[in-house]
Amino acid sequence: MLFSALFLLSSLHNVVAQRLDADLMSFVTLPEVRALKWDVQYHDRARADPGYWFVAPYGQISPEQPTKKYQQYQVGPYIYDDNGMLIWAGSPTWQNQNVFDFRPVHDLATDKGTHMSMIVNWETDGVLKGKGVMMNTHYHVENEVNVLDDMHDFNMHEFNILPGGKTAVACTYHSREINMEDFGRPTESSWIISGGFVEVDMETSEVLVQWESYDHIPLHESNMFHAWDSPQGFPGWDYVHINAVDKNEAGDYLISLRFTDTIYGISGEDGRIMWRLGGIESNFDMDFTFSKQHDVKFVSSNGTHHVISLLNNASDERGNDENISSALFIEVDTVAMTARVINRINRPDSALTRLRGSVSTLANGNIFAGWSEFGYQSEHAPNGDVLMTARFASDRYSTYRAYKSDFIGRPTTSPDVVASVYGTSDEDITTIIYVSWNGATDVVGYNFYAQAYDSGARVKIGHANKSDFETMYIVDGYMDWISAEALGVNGKVMSTSRVTRSGIPENWKAVGFLGESGPTPDDPSIIVSVNKGSDFGDKTVTDTDSADSMDGVGMSDDTSSNTVDPSHTSYADAKEVAKAVYTAYEVIRGVGGILILILATCSIGGALYGVWRMLQNRKRRSYHHVPSEEGAPVEEIHLRQQPE
Ligand SMILES: *[C@@H]1O[C@H](CO)[C@@H](O)[C@H](O)[C@H]1NC(C)=O
Ligand SMILES: *[C@@H]1O[C@H](CO)[C@@H](O)[C@H](O)[C@H]1NC(C)=O
Ligand SMILES: *[C@@H]1O[C@H](CO)[C@@H](O)[C@H](O)[C@H]1NC(C)=O
Ligand SMILES: *[C@@H]1O[C@H](CO)[C@@H](O)[C@H](O)[C@H]1NC(C)=O
């Protein structure tokens, strides 16, 4: 009875685990990273702009609890190449917390290279308010911009470092109490959330400009609240919902308010609203509309004439005005007060992006649109032709925005190497090496090295082209003290890993090894000379750079004097090797099964406890705010729990 229950649990767990895991990558070298896989389709590859994708997948928009460690490290900033191959998993850098607006940063005065920025450390418990950070190509944080003291958090929508890199603009949400005169109820007042923005100094976080909607935008412009709505207490009506801000060279600002369906031009001189595009008070003569817009940006602007890009026709929580979402490019003439669509690019699958999304113009003029849900994104030629579509293999994750850019990543950490030894007899031993280098672009291949003992000479035992984030290499013999070199174009060595010991079974006999005791490490120079003329290429022997101080294992310390042992020639027998590898995999699979059973028992027990706790909590908690999917105002969630 117990046994069959356990069996049922374990099969169930298997099904669930497979369903949940198949959409995530996993790596031997970085077991803590579970990056999302992509489904990528090129429709016209030749016209696509070369570059990398920047996305920040999340499962739920409110911060994932740090304790939700099961299948951790999917959320956070990620860089992929344009085939969906992982380049950088930044989730460990930010403790597996959601980050937002992860994007490439160009046009820095200090440095020509592409940097990156994001909003991080946004925590539910209110201990951390979050900050905007800029990282360099070495993945070091260069700048941290903190949130205003009087704000609950760094708003998740926008961290937009302006050309030159001296300042950045970000959205703000403040609770204010206002009189309801605009709704014809002058004797009443209500709390509202005033949407605004700040321009901050990148070095000091000093606020240089601060602007808020509540003394500029009356209540009746909102499509969210109406004259008949009852007033609200703190934190109040999110009546405008700011979701984008940008600045042009003339010093004026552009903001997008989703709950007024309007884009505003704000004077950099005195903060007055210079014009409204869209919504019920539009100043422009226009033969089109848009609504529930996202990621509103200047494409170009000379102060009076602007080209503005946005993600339009995005419906939202409450419904949709149209049936298809689009990236929209609008030419705005603030002299003649006309606005016209100069480019409309429909979502390739003709669907609606219910929330979120982004649009940007690439270096070659192509258009890159992030449609957000499930990471759906597309690249288009300027005439709208669909060149590429991609989405996460997963239905569990979305990204608020998606970007594409050229990028050079040069981590200061070295490549990660893991090696293991398998085999069933002394003549039949194989070493499998895995290598990856998180964050490095332009890696073409790896050279692999082994040593006869800790301070022995480094002997090249093979080379493999890089084919994926993690590269595997299989070599005959018991190779130990393994290291790898990452090679760039022209074979240039970019970085060398530390020397690592090869993993072996705890008990060779127990896992099927046929000899009395287990095998001992081979001298790599012997194996290499036996295999001369096969697939090793040059047999470079270089000095070890190992600083490890393992005890001498009683081996000769003069590798060059070693001669070839004829009994090792059977290593060349590829069939034997294949058999050994297969056997090793069988062993791993067997061990895996037992682990899954244990995990199943633990996690189902844990789940039952979780349900019990949930029921307990539900009894206690009288009010629970359900946040809008786009997250803001998260203030509401926290502040509700600790009134005032
Ligand atoms: C939404 O997109 C459709 C299809 O491209 C277009 O016909 C319509 O005018 C757009 N609606 C708005 C409100 O912009
Ligand atoms: C801005 O651009 C428009 C259209 O190209 C042009 O007519 C106008 O003269 C320009 N204004 C300035 C100040 O350069
Ligand atoms: C959206 O599609 C429905 C059904 O196809 C149609 O009845 C409706 O008129 C469309 N709405 C708009 C605004 O185009
Ligand atoms: C490795 O890449 C080089 C250059 O692209 C190619 O010529 C070579 O055939 C590749 N080697 C293997 C084993 O695939």
Coordinates of N, CA and C in Angstrom, one line a residue, residues 44 47 329 342-346 364-367 379-387:
D44 N 13.7 35.4 -42.8 CA 14.7 35.9 -43.7 C 15.9 36.3 -42.9
R47 N 18.6 39.4 -43.8 CA 18.3 40.8 -43.6 C 18.2 41.1 -42.1
F329 N 5.1 53.9 -35.4 CA 6.0 55.1 -35.5 C 5.2 56.3 -36.0
I342 N 3.8 56.9 -39.6 CA 4.7 56.7 -40.7 C 5.1 55.2 -40.9
N343 N 4.9 54.4 -39.8 CA 5.1 53.0 -40.0 C 4.2 52.3 -38.9
R344 N 3.6 51.3 -39.4 CA 2.8 50.4 -38.4 C 3.2 49.0 -38.7
I345 N 3.7 48.3 -37.7 CA 4.1 46.9 -37.8 C 3.2 46.1 -36.9
N346 N 2.4 45.3 -37.5 CA 1.5 44.4 -36.7 C 2.2 43.3 -36.1
N364 N 20.8 48.9 -38.0 CA 20.6 48.9 -39.5 C 19.2 49.3 -39.9
G365 N 18.4 49.8 -39.0 CA 17.1 50.3 -39.4 C 16.0 49.3 -39.2
N366 N 16.4 48.1 -38.9 CA 15.3 47.1 -38.6 C 14.6 47.5 -37.3
I367 N 13.4 46.8 -37.1 CA 12.6 47.1 -35.9 C 12.5 45.9 -35.1
E379 N 11.6 40.5 -35.2 CA 12.4 41.5 -35.9 C 11.8 41.7 -37.3
H380 N 11.8 43.0 -37.7 CA 11.2 43.3 -39.0 C 12.1 44.2 -39.8
A381 N 12.0 44.1 -41.1 CA 12.7 45.0 -42.0 C 11.9 46.4 -41.8
P382 N 12.6 47.5 -42.2 CA 11.9 48.8 -42.1 C 10.5 48.8 -42.8
N383 N 10.4 48.0 -43.9 CA 9.1 47.9 -44.6 C 8.1 47.0 -43.9
G384 N 8.5 46.4 -42.7 CA 7.5 45.6 -42.0 C 7.7 44.1 -42.2
D385 N 8.5 43.7 -43.2 CA 8.7 42.3 -43.4 C 9.1 41.6 -42.2
V386 N 8.5 40.4 -41.9 CA 8.9 39.7 -40.7 C 10.2 38.9 -41.0
L387 N 11.2 39.2 -40.3 CA 12.5 38.5 -40.5 C 12.7 37.3 -39.5

